[in-house]
């Protein structure tokens, strides 16, 4: 592939007068760039800190998911020590390459509930409800209709009313399923959990088979690079510069006393450069780095800016606040002999599986986790625990805010929202469980993921260094801290009991054996609380640090409903950081929808679209 970024130097890039300049060539940034550059009258530039990675097995092959985490393609972020996690520091992987985290994630493709997006609109952000976002979900995707056999055998479904059929991201159902897949659905059905064949239609509660961002013809990952960038690399008005770390956004004071974003200072190969933008700068550096770049540019909390040695240009204490993240526990079970002799897998080892994939594009390396279930708490909790937790929610501090009212309203049993997610995957996925390699046992993991966390943290610039290329932001999710964190801890503890019910239910009980982590000796809630605090991990879905302010404006957030940064002309944010409240879903599809909507609004504001 002859890519433009291989032909342009940083010095040449900095000499171009761009109309739109995008900071971050990740999931959202590349999508925005592709849509803006469809219009040849605009010159569009993208600055990306990582390299272009094309045709690398650990990125492309679905079954190798997770192998890029912790490599040179990962920023390697970490939280500060978390008191609610016994002082542990958690890794926060984020993609450092063109395509961003869409090149690292597990390719899960789902949407939140209608209520999730309608809540954004209820906060005073018109145009962000389910009905308004659905066209942008569809615009980003091509969902391939499953075969009749997949529909019959594995619960695959297709709803043409809500499925995109011409978008850049290829989305498909796996052709390979482990022996546990059908049994997972049957076991949950036996517990009264209904199968959901319309999980992309605005309600994801129930048990269902997940679709994935995988191109079915090639059985490769479909992500921002392959879907939004590579097909458009020939455009003469689209320029991508890699290995370019943004230092700050240039803000100039206009005659009417308002700051305007006019350019970006960045460092490439040890040399600092400056590049200008005629119309707008779009910040798409993600939930972790978008607030960091705003603060580096003088936009944020005056106290934080002063401590970091930054001049205060726009006073907004909301920058970097409102951090919300899905919290996950990984519960490990031993598998019985029948599961180890999976006829579909044929007992293939890693080498045989790779050979099958390379030769035929079939087998276990074509698939990622697809056994999903989302449940309301009242369904997952033991008897009486839902009522106990509801009472704690009713007396939480901050009950006067609209966002708190929405969050606490999710405890209403009438809402029937997916408050806890369960996923079954083969293998041991808990980093704290290390069985002996000589034991000869196989394992399966049930992940449980809290979808609407009450815990809120922050991400801020690190005042210890001014070098953005080495200086990582201070990430403090505040897991399980304070009365809000207590709600999250109790929810996780109570949800563990349901995993036991799933595993004990036929026919899944024929394949999954005893629980090994947490140890079977743990049986009471106090012991579970300690185990959860010691083993909780992140689900890599951080949102909210540059959130839409809604009806409260700059008092409530960082950007308005058109994603324009308060107090600055010509600057928007377009990534997961603008989400004011978390959603019950993996966020990949929503981030693409945000990018599609952002590009549409930008073109509207510049009189290209009606």
Coordinates of C-alpha atoms in Angstrom, one line a residue:
X1 CA 0.0 0.0 0.0
X2 CA 1.5 3.3 -1.0
X3 CA 0.3 5.6 1.8
X4 CA 0.5 9.3 1.7
X5 CA 2.1 9.5 5.2
X6 CA 5.1 7.7 3.7
X7 CA 5.5 10.4 1.2
X8 CA 5.2 13.5 3.4
X9 CA 7.6 14.8 6.0
X10 CA 6.6 16.6 9.2
X11 CA 8.1 19.8 7.7
X12 CA 6.0 19.4 4.5
X13 CA 2.9 18.6 6.6
X14 CA 3.4 21.8 8.6
X15 CA 3.5 23.9 5.5
X16 CA 0.0 22.9 4.4
X17 CA -2.9 25.3 5.1
X18 CA -5.5 22.8 6.3
X19 CA -9.2 23.5 6.4
X20 CA -9.6 20.8 9.1
X21 CA -7.0 19.4 11.4
X22 CA -7.7 16.3 13.3
X23 CA -5.7 15.4 16.5
X24 CA -5.6 11.6 16.8
X25 CA -5.8 9.1 14.0
X26 CA -7.7 6.5 16.1
X27 CA -11.2 5.0 16.0
X28 CA -13.1 8.3 15.8
X29 CA -10.4 10.5 14.3
X30 CA -9.8 8.4 11.1
X31 CA -13.6 8.1 10.6
X32 CA -14.1 11.9 10.9
X33 CA -11.2 12.5 8.5
X34 CA -12.6 10.0 5.9
X35 CA -16.0 11.7 6.0
X36 CA -14.7 15.3 5.8
X37 CA -12.3 14.4 2.9
X38 CA -15.2 13.1 0.8
X39 CA -15.6 16.8 -0.1
X40 CA -12.6 17.7 -2.3
X41 CA -12.8 21.4 -1.5
X42 CA -11.4 20.8 2.0
X43 CA -7.9 19.8 2.9
X44 CA -7.9 17.5 5.9
X45 CA -4.9 16.7 8.0
X46 CA -4.5 14.0 10.7
X47 CA -1.8 13.9 13.3
X48 CA -1.3 10.4 14.9
X49 CA 1.3 9.6 17.5
X50 CA 1.6 5.9 16.5
X51 CA 2.7 4.2 13.3
X52 CA 0.6 2.8 10.4
X53 CA 0.3 -0.9 10.9
X54 CA -0.9 -2.9 7.9
X55 CA -1.1 -6.7 7.6
X56 CA 0.1 -7.7 11.0
X57 CA -1.3 -11.0 12.2
X58 CA -1.7 -10.0 15.9
X59 CA -4.0 -7.2 14.7
X60 CA -5.7 -8.8 11.8
X61 CA -6.4 -12.4 13.0
X62 CA -9.6 -12.3 15.2
X63 CA -8.5 -15.3 17.4
X64 CA -5.3 -13.5 18.4
X65 CA -7.2 -10.8 20.2
X66 CA -5.4 -9.4 23.2
X67 CA -1.9 -10.1 21.9
X68 CA -1.2 -6.5 21.0
X69 CA -1.9 -5.3 24.6
X70 CA 1.3 -4.3 26.3
X71 CA 3.3 -4.1 23.1
X72 CA 4.6 -1.1 21.2
X73 CA 1.1 -0.5 19.9
X74 CA -0.2 0.1 23.3
X75 CA 0.3 3.5 25.1
X76 CA 0.8 1.5 28.3
X77 CA -1.3 3.7 30.5
X78 CA -1.8 2.9 34.2
X79 CA -4.1 4.1 36.9
X80 CA -2.8 5.7 40.1
X81 CA -2.9 3.3 43.1
X82 CA -6.6 2.6 43.8
X83 CA -7.5 2.5 47.5
X84 CA -10.7 0.7 46.7
X85 CA -8.6 -2.0 45.1
X86 CA -6.2 -2.6 48.0
X87 CA -3.8 -0.1 46.5
X88 CA -3.5 -1.9 43.2
X89 CA -2.4 -0.1 40.0
X90 CA -4.4 -1.3 36.9
X91 CA -3.1 -1.2 33.3
X92 CA -5.3 0.9 30.9
X93 CA -4.5 -0.3 27.4
X94 CA -5.1 2.2 24.6
X95 CA -4.1 1.9 21.0
X96 CA -0.9 3.8 19.8
X97 CA -1.2 3.3 16.1
X98 CA -3.4 4.4 13.2
X99 CA -6.9 3.1 14.0
X100 CA -6.3 3.5 17.8
X101 CA -8.0 1.1 20.1
X102 CA -10.1 -0.3 17.2
X103 CA -6.9 -2.2 16.3
X104 CA -6.5 -3.6 19.9
X105 CA -10.1 -4.3 21.0
X106 CA -11.9 -7.6 21.1
X107 CA -14.1 -6.7 18.0
X108 CA -17.4 -6.8 20.0
X109 CA -20.1 -4.9 18.1
X110 CA -23.2 -4.0 20.1
X111 CA -25.3 -1.0 21.1
X112 CA -26.7 0.3 24.3
X113 CA -30.4 0.6 25.1
X114 CA -32.6 3.3 23.7
X115 CA -32.8 4.7 27.2
X116 CA -29.0 5.1 27.4
X117 CA -28.9 7.6 24.4
X118 CA -32.2 9.2 25.3
X119 CA -30.6 10.0 28.7
X120 CA -28.0 12.1 26.9
X121 CA -30.8 14.1 25.3
X122 CA -32.7 14.4 28.5
X123 CA -29.6 16.2 30.0
X124 CA -30.1 18.9 27.4
X125 CA -28.2 17.6 24.4
X126 CA -30.7 17.7 21.5
X127 CA -29.9 15.3 18.6
X128 CA -28.3 12.6 20.8
X129 CA -31.3 10.4 21.5
X130 CA -31.7 6.9 20.0
X131 CA -33.8 8.0 17.0
X132 CA -31.2 10.6 16.1
X133 CA -28.2 8.4 16.5
X134 CA -29.5 5.3 14.8
X135 CA -28.8 6.7 11.2
X136 CA -25.2 7.2 12.2
X137 CA -24.9 3.7 13.7
X138 CA -26.1 2.4 10.4
X139 CA -23.9 4.7 8.3
X140 CA -20.8 3.3 9.9
X141 CA -21.5 -0.4 9.3
X142 CA -22.2 -3.2 6.9
X143 CA -23.8 -5.9 8.9
X144 CA -23.7 -9.2 6.9
X145 CA -26.9 -11.3 7.0
X146 CA -26.2 -14.6 8.7
X147 CA -27.0 -17.8 6.9
X148 CA -30.1 -19.8 7.7
X149 CA -27.9 -22.4 9.4
X150 CA -26.3 -19.8 11.7
X151 CA -29.7 -18.5 12.6
X152 CA -31.1 -21.9 13.4
X153 CA -28.1 -23.5 15.1
X154 CA -26.5 -20.5 16.9
X155 CA -29.2 -17.9 17.4
X156 CA -27.8 -15.4 14.9
X157 CA -30.3 -12.8 13.9
X158 CA -30.6 -9.9 11.4
X159 CA -33.0 -6.9 11.6
X160 CA -32.9 -4.9 8.4
X161 CA -34.7 -2.0 10.0
X162 CA -31.8 -1.2 12.3
X163 CA -28.8 -2.7 10.4
X164 CA -26.5 -0.7 8.2
X165 CA -25.7 -2.4 4.8
X166 CA -23.3 0.0 3.1
X167 CA -21.0 1.4 5.8
X168 CA -17.2 1.1 6.1
X169 CA -17.0 -1.3 9.0
X170 CA -17.7 -5.0 8.2
X171 CA -19.8 -6.7 10.9
X172 CA -20.5 -10.4 10.9
X173 CA -21.4 -13.4 12.9
X174 CA -18.7 -16.1 13.5
X175 CA -18.8 -19.3 11.5
X176 CA -17.1 -21.2 14.2
X177 CA -18.5 -21.7 17.7
X178 CA -17.1 -23.8 20.6
X179 CA -19.2 -26.5 22.2
X180 CA -20.3 -24.3 25.0
X181 CA -22.1 -21.8 22.8
X182 CA -25.4 -23.4 22.3
X183 CA -25.3 -24.7 25.9
X184 CA -24.8 -21.2 27.2
X185 CA -28.1 -20.0 25.7
X186 CA -30.0 -23.1 26.8
X187 CA -28.7 -22.8 30.3
X188 CA -29.8 -19.2 30.6
X189 CA -33.2 -20.0 29.0
X190 CA -33.7 -22.6 31.7
X191 CA -33.1 -19.8 34.3
X192 CA -35.9 -17.7 32.7
X193 CA -33.6 -15.5 30.6
X194 CA -35.1 -15.1 27.2
X195 CA -33.1 -15.1 24.0
X196 CA -33.0 -11.7 22.4
X197 CA -33.0 -11.7 18.6
X198 CA -33.2 -7.9 18.3
X199 CA -30.3 -6.9 20.5
X200 CA -29.2 -4.1 18.1
X201 CA -32.7 -2.6 18.2
X202 CA -32.4 -0.6 21.4
X203 CA -32.8 -3.3 24.0
X204 CA -29.9 -5.7 24.8
X205 CA -31.3 -7.5 27.8
X206 CA -31.5 -11.3 27.6
X207 CA -29.1 -13.8 26.1
X208 CA -27.9 -13.5 22.5
X209 CA -25.1 -14.2 20.0
X210 CA -22.9 -11.2 19.4
X211 CA -21.8 -9.9 16.0
X212 CA -18.2 -8.8 15.6
X213 CA -16.3 -6.2 13.5
X214 CA -14.8 -8.9 11.3
X215 CA -14.8 -9.0 7.5
X216 CA -16.4 -12.3 6.6
X217 CA -14.7 -12.9 3.2
X218 CA -11.2 -12.6 4.6
X219 CA -12.0 -13.4 8.3
X220 CA -9.9 -10.4 9.4
X221 CA -10.5 -7.6 11.8
X222 CA -12.4 -4.7 10.3
X223 CA -11.2 -1.5 12.0
X224 CA -10.7 2.2 11.3
X225 CA -7.5 1.8 9.3
X226 CA -8.7 -0.9 7.0
X227 CA -12.3 0.5 6.6
X228 CA -12.0 4.3 6.8
X229 CA -8.4 5.0 5.8
X230 CA -7.0 2.5 3.4
X231 CA -9.9 2.8 0.9
X232 CA -9.4 6.5 0.8
X233 CA -5.6 6.8 0.9
X234 CA -5.7 8.0 -2.8
X235 CA -7.5 11.2 -2.0
X236 CA -5.4 14.2 -2.7
X237 CA -7.0 16.2 0.0
X238 CA -6.3 13.7 2.9
X239 CA -3.0 13.8 4.6
X240 CA -1.9 11.6 7.5
X241 CA 1.3 12.2 9.5
X242 CA 2.3 9.4 11.9
X243 CA 4.7 9.4 14.8
X244 CA 3.5 12.9 15.6
X245 CA 2.8 13.7 19.2
X246 CA 0.7 16.8 19.9
X247 CA 2.1 19.2 22.4
X248 CA -0.7 21.8 22.5
X249 CA -3.4 23.5 20.5
X250 CA -2.6 27.1 19.6
X251 CA -5.3 29.5 20.9
X252 CA -5.3 33.1 19.7
X253 CA -7.4 35.8 21.3
X254 CA -9.8 37.5 18.9
X255 CA -10.8 41.1 19.0
X256 CA -14.0 40.3 20.9
X257 CA -12.0 38.6 23.6
X258 CA -12.7 35.0 22.7
X259 CA -10.0 32.4 22.1
X260 CA -9.9 30.7 18.7
X261 CA -8.1 27.5 17.8
X262 CA -5.8 28.2 14.9
X263 CA -3.2 25.5 14.9
X264 CA -1.3 22.7 16.6
X265 CA 2.3 22.4 17.9
X266 CA 3.5 18.8 17.6
X267 CA 6.8 16.9 17.9
X268 CA 7.9 14.4 15.2
X269 CA 11.2 12.5 15.4
X270 CA 12.5 14.9 18.0
X271 CA 11.7 18.1 16.1
X272 CA 8.9 20.4 17.0
X273 CA 6.7 21.8 14.3
X274 CA 3.6 24.0 14.0
X275 CA 0.7 23.5 11.6
X276 CA -2.4 25.7 11.0
X277 CA -6.1 25.1 10.4
X278 CA -8.3 27.5 8.6
X279 CA -11.7 26.4 9.9
X280 CA -11.5 23.9 12.7
X281 CA -9.4 21.6 14.8
X282 CA -11.1 18.3 15.8
X283 CA -9.7 16.7 19.0
X284 CA -10.1 12.9 18.8
X285 CA -7.4 11.7 21.1
X286 CA -9.7 9.6 23.2
X287 CA -11.0 9.7 26.8
X288 CA -7.5 9.5 28.2
X289 CA -5.7 12.0 26.1
X290 CA -8.3 14.5 24.9
X291 CA -8.5 16.1 28.3
X292 CA -4.7 16.0 28.6
X293 CA -4.3 17.9 25.4
X294 CA -6.9 20.5 26.4
X295 CA -5.1 21.1 29.7
X296 CA -1.8 21.3 27.9
X297 CA -3.3 24.1 25.8
X298 CA -4.6 26.1 28.8
X299 CA -8.2 24.8 28.9
X300 CA -9.2 23.4 32.2
X301 CA -9.3 23.7 36.0
X302 CA -7.1 26.8 36.9
X303 CA -5.6 25.0 39.9
X304 CA -4.5 22.0 37.8
X305 CA -3.2 24.2 35.0
X306 CA -1.2 26.4 37.5
X307 CA 0.4 23.3 39.1
X308 CA 1.4 22.1 35.7
X309 CA 2.9 25.4 34.8
X310 CA 0.3 26.2 32.1
X311 CA -1.2 29.6 31.5
X312 CA -5.0 29.7 32.0
X313 CA -6.9 30.6 28.8
X314 CA -10.3 29.0 29.4
X315 CA -11.4 28.3 32.9
X316 CA -13.4 25.0 32.9
X317 CA -13.0 22.7 35.9
X318 CA -15.0 20.0 34.1
X319 CA -12.1 19.1 31.8
X320 CA -10.9 15.6 32.8
X321 CA -13.7 15.0 35.3
X322 CA -16.7 12.7 35.0
X323 CA -14.6 9.7 34.2
X324 CA -16.7 6.5 34.0
X325 CA -15.5 3.1 33.3
X326 CA -17.0 -0.4 33.1
X327 CA -15.8 -2.6 36.0
X328 CA -15.1 -6.2 35.4
X329 CA -14.5 -9.4 37.4
X330 CA -13.3 -12.7 35.7
X331 CA -14.6 -15.8 37.4
X332 CA -12.8 -19.0 36.4
X333 CA -14.2 -22.5 36.2
X334 CA -12.6 -25.8 35.4
X335 CA -13.9 -27.5 32.3
X336 CA -14.9 -31.2 32.2
X337 CA -13.4 -33.7 29.8
X338 CA -16.3 -33.3 27.4
X339 CA -15.4 -29.7 26.8
X340 CA -11.8 -30.5 26.3
X341 CA -12.8 -32.8 23.5
X342 CA -14.7 -30.3 21.5
X343 CA -15.5 -32.0 18.1
X344 CA -15.6 -28.6 16.3
X345 CA -12.2 -27.7 17.5
X346 CA -10.8 -31.1 16.9
X347 CA -8.3 -30.7 19.7
X348 CA -6.2 -28.5 17.5
X349 CA -3.2 -26.9 19.2
X350 CA -2.1 -23.3 18.5
X351 CA 0.0 -24.3 15.5
X352 CA -2.6 -26.4 13.9
X353 CA -5.3 -23.7 14.4
X354 CA -3.0 -21.1 12.8
X355 CA -2.3 -23.4 9.8
X356 CA -6.0 -24.0 9.4
X357 CA -6.7 -20.2 9.5
X358 CA -3.9 -19.4 7.0
X359 CA -5.0 -22.1 4.6
X360 CA -8.7 -22.0 4.8
X361 CA -9.8 -19.0 6.9
X362 CA -11.7 -21.4 9.2
X363 CA -11.4 -22.7 12.7
X364 CA -11.0 -21.2 16.2
X365 CA -8.9 -18.3 15.1
X366 CA -11.8 -16.9 13.1
X367 CA -13.8 -16.1 16.2
X368 CA -14.0 -14.0 19.3
X369 CA -16.3 -14.2 22.3
X370 CA -19.9 -14.4 21.2
X371 CA -21.8 -15.8 24.3
X372 CA -23.4 -12.6 25.8
X373 CA -26.1 -11.9 28.4
X374 CA -27.3 -8.6 29.8
X375 CA -29.6 -8.6 32.9
X376 CA -31.3 -6.2 35.2
X377 CA -30.0 -6.4 38.8
X378 CA -33.3 -7.8 40.1
X379 CA -32.8 -10.8 37.9
X380 CA -29.1 -11.4 38.7
X381 CA -29.2 -10.6 42.5
X382 CA -30.1 -13.1 45.2
X383 CA -33.5 -12.5 46.8
X384 CA -33.7 -9.3 48.9
X385 CA -30.3 -7.9 47.7
X386 CA -31.9 -5.7 45.0
X387 CA -34.1 -4.0 47.5
X388 CA -31.1 -3.5 49.9
X389 CA -29.1 -1.8 47.2
X390 CA -31.9 0.3 46.0
X391 CA -32.2 1.8 49.5
X392 CA -28.5 2.7 49.4
X393 CA -28.9 4.4 46.0
X394 CA -31.9 6.5 47.3
X395 CA -29.7 8.2 49.9
X396 CA -26.6 8.9 47.8
X397 CA -25.1 12.4 47.9
X398 CA -25.7 14.5 44.8
X399 CA -29.3 13.5 44.4
X400 CA -30.2 17.1 43.2
X401 CA -28.5 16.7 39.8
X402 CA -30.3 15.5 36.8
X403 CA -27.6 13.0 35.9
X404 CA -27.9 11.4 39.4
X405 CA -31.7 11.2 38.9
X406 CA -31.2 9.3 35.6
X407 CA -28.6 7.0 37.2
X408 CA -30.7 6.2 40.2
X409 CA -33.8 5.8 38.0
X410 CA -32.1 2.9 36.3
X411 CA -32.8 0.9 39.5
X412 CA -36.5 1.1 38.7
X413 CA -37.5 -2.5 38.0
X414 CA -39.9 -1.2 35.3
X415 CA -36.9 -0.1 33.2
X416 CA -35.5 -3.6 32.6
X417 CA -32.1 -2.4 31.6
X418 CA -28.9 -4.4 31.1
X419 CA -27.2 -3.4 34.3
X420 CA -24.8 -6.4 34.5
X421 CA -23.2 -8.2 31.5
X422 CA -22.1 -11.8 31.5
X423 CA -19.7 -13.2 28.8
X424 CA -18.5 -16.8 28.5
X425 CA -15.1 -17.4 27.0
X426 CA -12.8 -20.5 26.9
X427 CA -9.5 -20.3 28.8
X428 CA -8.4 -18.6 32.0
X429 CA -8.7 -14.8 31.5
X430 CA -8.1 -13.7 35.1
X431 CA -4.6 -12.3 35.5
X432 CA -4.6 -13.1 39.2
X433 CA -5.2 -16.8 38.8
X434 CA -2.1 -18.8 37.8
X435 CA -2.7 -22.5 37.8
X436 CA 0.2 -24.9 37.6
X437 CA 1.1 -25.7 34.0
X438 CA 1.5 -29.3 34.9
X439 CA -2.0 -29.8 36.2
X440 CA -3.3 -30.7 32.8
X441 CA -6.6 -28.9 33.4
X442 CA -8.5 -26.6 31.1
X443 CA -10.6 -23.6 32.1
X444 CA -13.4 -21.3 31.1
X445 CA -14.1 -17.8 32.3
X446 CA -17.3 -15.9 32.9
X447 CA -16.8 -12.2 32.8
X448 CA -19.3 -10.0 34.7
X449 CA -19.2 -6.4 33.8
X450 CA -20.9 -3.5 35.6
X451 CA -22.6 -1.3 33.0
X452 CA -23.7 1.8 34.8
X453 CA -21.0 2.6 37.4
X454 CA -21.8 5.1 40.1
X455 CA -18.0 5.6 40.7
X456 CA -16.7 8.6 38.9
X457 CA -13.0 9.6 38.6
X458 CA -10.8 11.9 36.6
X459 CA -7.9 12.1 34.2
X460 CA -5.6 15.1 34.3
X461 CA -2.3 16.3 33.0
X462 CA 0.8 15.2 34.9
X463 CA 2.5 18.2 36.4
X464 CA 5.9 16.4 36.7
X465 CA 6.9 16.9 33.1
X466 CA 6.0 19.1 30.2
X467 CA 7.1 16.5 27.6
X468 CA 3.9 15.1 26.1
X469 CA 5.8 12.3 24.4
X470 CA 6.8 10.7 27.6
X471 CA 4.4 12.3 30.1
X472 CA 1.4 10.1 30.8
X473 CA -1.7 11.6 32.4
X474 CA -2.9 10.9 35.9
X475 CA -5.7 8.4 35.7
X476 CA -7.8 8.0 38.8
X477 CA -11.1 6.1 38.3
X478 CA -11.9 6.1 42.0
X479 CA -13.0 2.4 41.9
X480 CA -15.2 1.5 44.8
X481 CA -14.4 4.7 46.7
X482 CA -17.0 6.6 48.8
X483 CA -20.7 5.9 48.9
X484 CA -21.0 5.8 45.1
X485 CA -18.2 3.3 44.9
X486 CA -19.9 1.2 47.6
X487 CA -22.9 0.8 45.3
X488 CA -20.6 -0.6 42.6
X489 CA -18.9 -3.0 45.0
X490 CA -22.1 -4.4 46.3
X491 CA -23.5 -4.8 42.8
X492 CA -20.4 -6.8 41.7
X493 CA -20.6 -9.0 44.8
X494 CA -24.3 -9.8 44.4
X495 CA -23.9 -10.5 40.7
X496 CA -21.3 -13.2 41.4
X497 CA -24.0 -15.5 42.7
X498 CA -25.8 -15.7 39.3
X499 CA -22.6 -17.0 37.6
X500 CA -22.9 -20.0 39.9
X501 CA -26.5 -20.5 38.8
X502 CA -25.6 -20.4 35.2
X503 CA -22.8 -23.0 35.5
X504 CA -25.0 -25.3 37.6
X505 CA -27.8 -25.2 35.0
X506 CA -28.1 -27.9 32.4
X507 CA -26.9 -28.4 29.8
X508 CA -23.9 -26.1 30.5
X509 CA -23.3 -28.0 33.7
X510 CA -22.3 -31.0 31.6
X511 CA -19.2 -29.1 30.4
X512 CA -18.3 -26.7 33.1
X513 CA -16.9 -28.0 36.4
X514 CA -16.2 -26.5 39.8
X515 CA -15.4 -22.8 40.3
X516 CA -11.6 -22.4 41.0
X517 CA -11.3 -18.6 41.2
X518 CA -12.6 -17.2 43.5
X519 CA -11.8 -20.5 45.3
X520 CA -14.8 -22.6 46.1
X521 CA -14.1 -22.0 49.8
X522 CA -15.3 -18.4 49.4
X523 CA -19.0 -18.5 50.2
X524 CA -20.1 -15.4 52.1
X525 CA -20.4 -11.8 50.9
X526 CA -17.6 -10.4 53.1
X527 CA -15.2 -12.8 51.5
X528 CA -16.5 -12.0 48.0
X529 CA -16.1 -8.2 48.7
X530 CA -12.4 -8.8 49.5
X531 CA -11.9 -11.0 46.5
X532 CA -13.7 -8.5 44.2
X533 CA -11.5 -5.6 45.5
X534 CA -8.4 -7.6 45.0
X535 CA -9.1 -8.8 41.5
X536 CA -11.3 -6.3 39.7
X537 CA -10.0 -5.2 36.3
X538 CA -11.0 -2.6 33.8
X539 CA -13.1 -3.5 30.7
X540 CA -11.3 -0.8 28.7
X541 CA -14.4 1.3 28.0
X542 CA -13.5 4.7 29.6
X543 CA -15.8 7.7 28.7
X544 CA -16.9 11.1 29.9
X545 CA -13.8 13.3 30.5
X546 CA -14.9 15.9 27.9
X547 CA -18.6 15.4 28.3
X548 CA -21.5 17.3 26.7
X549 CA -22.7 19.9 29.2
X550 CA -26.3 19.8 28.1
X551 CA -28.7 22.4 29.7
X552 CA -26.0 23.4 32.2
X553 CA -23.6 24.5 29.6
X554 CA -20.0 25.1 30.7
X555 CA -21.2 24.5 34.3
X556 CA -22.0 20.9 33.4
X557 CA -19.4 19.8 30.8
X558 CA -16.7 20.6 28.3
X559 CA -18.5 20.6 25.0
X560 CA -22.0 21.6 23.8
X561 CA -24.4 19.3 21.9
X562 CA -22.5 20.1 18.7
X563 CA -19.3 19.0 20.3
X564 CA -17.8 22.6 20.3
X565 CA -15.5 23.3 23.2
X566 CA -17.0 25.9 25.5
X567 CA -15.1 29.2 25.4
X568 CA -13.2 28.4 22.2
X569 CA -14.0 29.0 18.6
X570 CA -13.0 26.5 16.0
X571 CA -12.4 23.6 18.4
X572 CA -14.4 20.4 18.8
X573 CA -14.0 17.1 20.5
X574 CA -15.2 13.9 18.8
X575 CA -14.5 10.6 20.7
X576 CA -15.8 8.6 23.6
X577 CA -14.9 11.4 26.0
X578 CA -18.0 13.4 25.1
X579 CA -20.4 10.8 26.5
X580 CA -22.0 12.4 29.6
X581 CA -23.3 9.0 31.0
X582 CA -22.1 5.5 30.4
X583 CA -24.0 3.1 28.3
X584 CA -24.9 -0.6 28.6
X585 CA -22.7 -1.9 25.8
X586 CA -19.1 -2.2 24.5
X587 CA -18.4 1.2 23.2
X588 CA -16.8 0.6 19.8
X589 CA -20.0 0.9 17.7
X590 CA -21.1 4.0 19.6
X591 CA -17.7 5.7 19.1
X592 CA -18.1 5.2 15.3
X593 CA -21.6 6.7 15.5
X594 CA -20.2 9.7 17.4
X595 CA -17.6 10.2 14.7
X596 CA -20.2 9.9 11.9
X597 CA -22.5 12.4 13.6
X598 CA -19.6 14.8 14.4
X599 CA -18.5 14.8 10.8
X600 CA -22.1 15.4 9.7
X601 CA -22.5 18.4 12.1
X602 CA -19.2 19.9 11.0
X603 CA -20.2 19.7 7.3
X604 CA -23.6 21.2 8.2
X605 CA -22.0 24.1 10.0
X606 CA -19.8 24.8 7.0
X607 CA -22.9 24.7 4.7
X608 CA -22.0 21.6 2.9
X609 CA -24.9 19.5 4.2
X610 CA -28.4 20.6 4.9

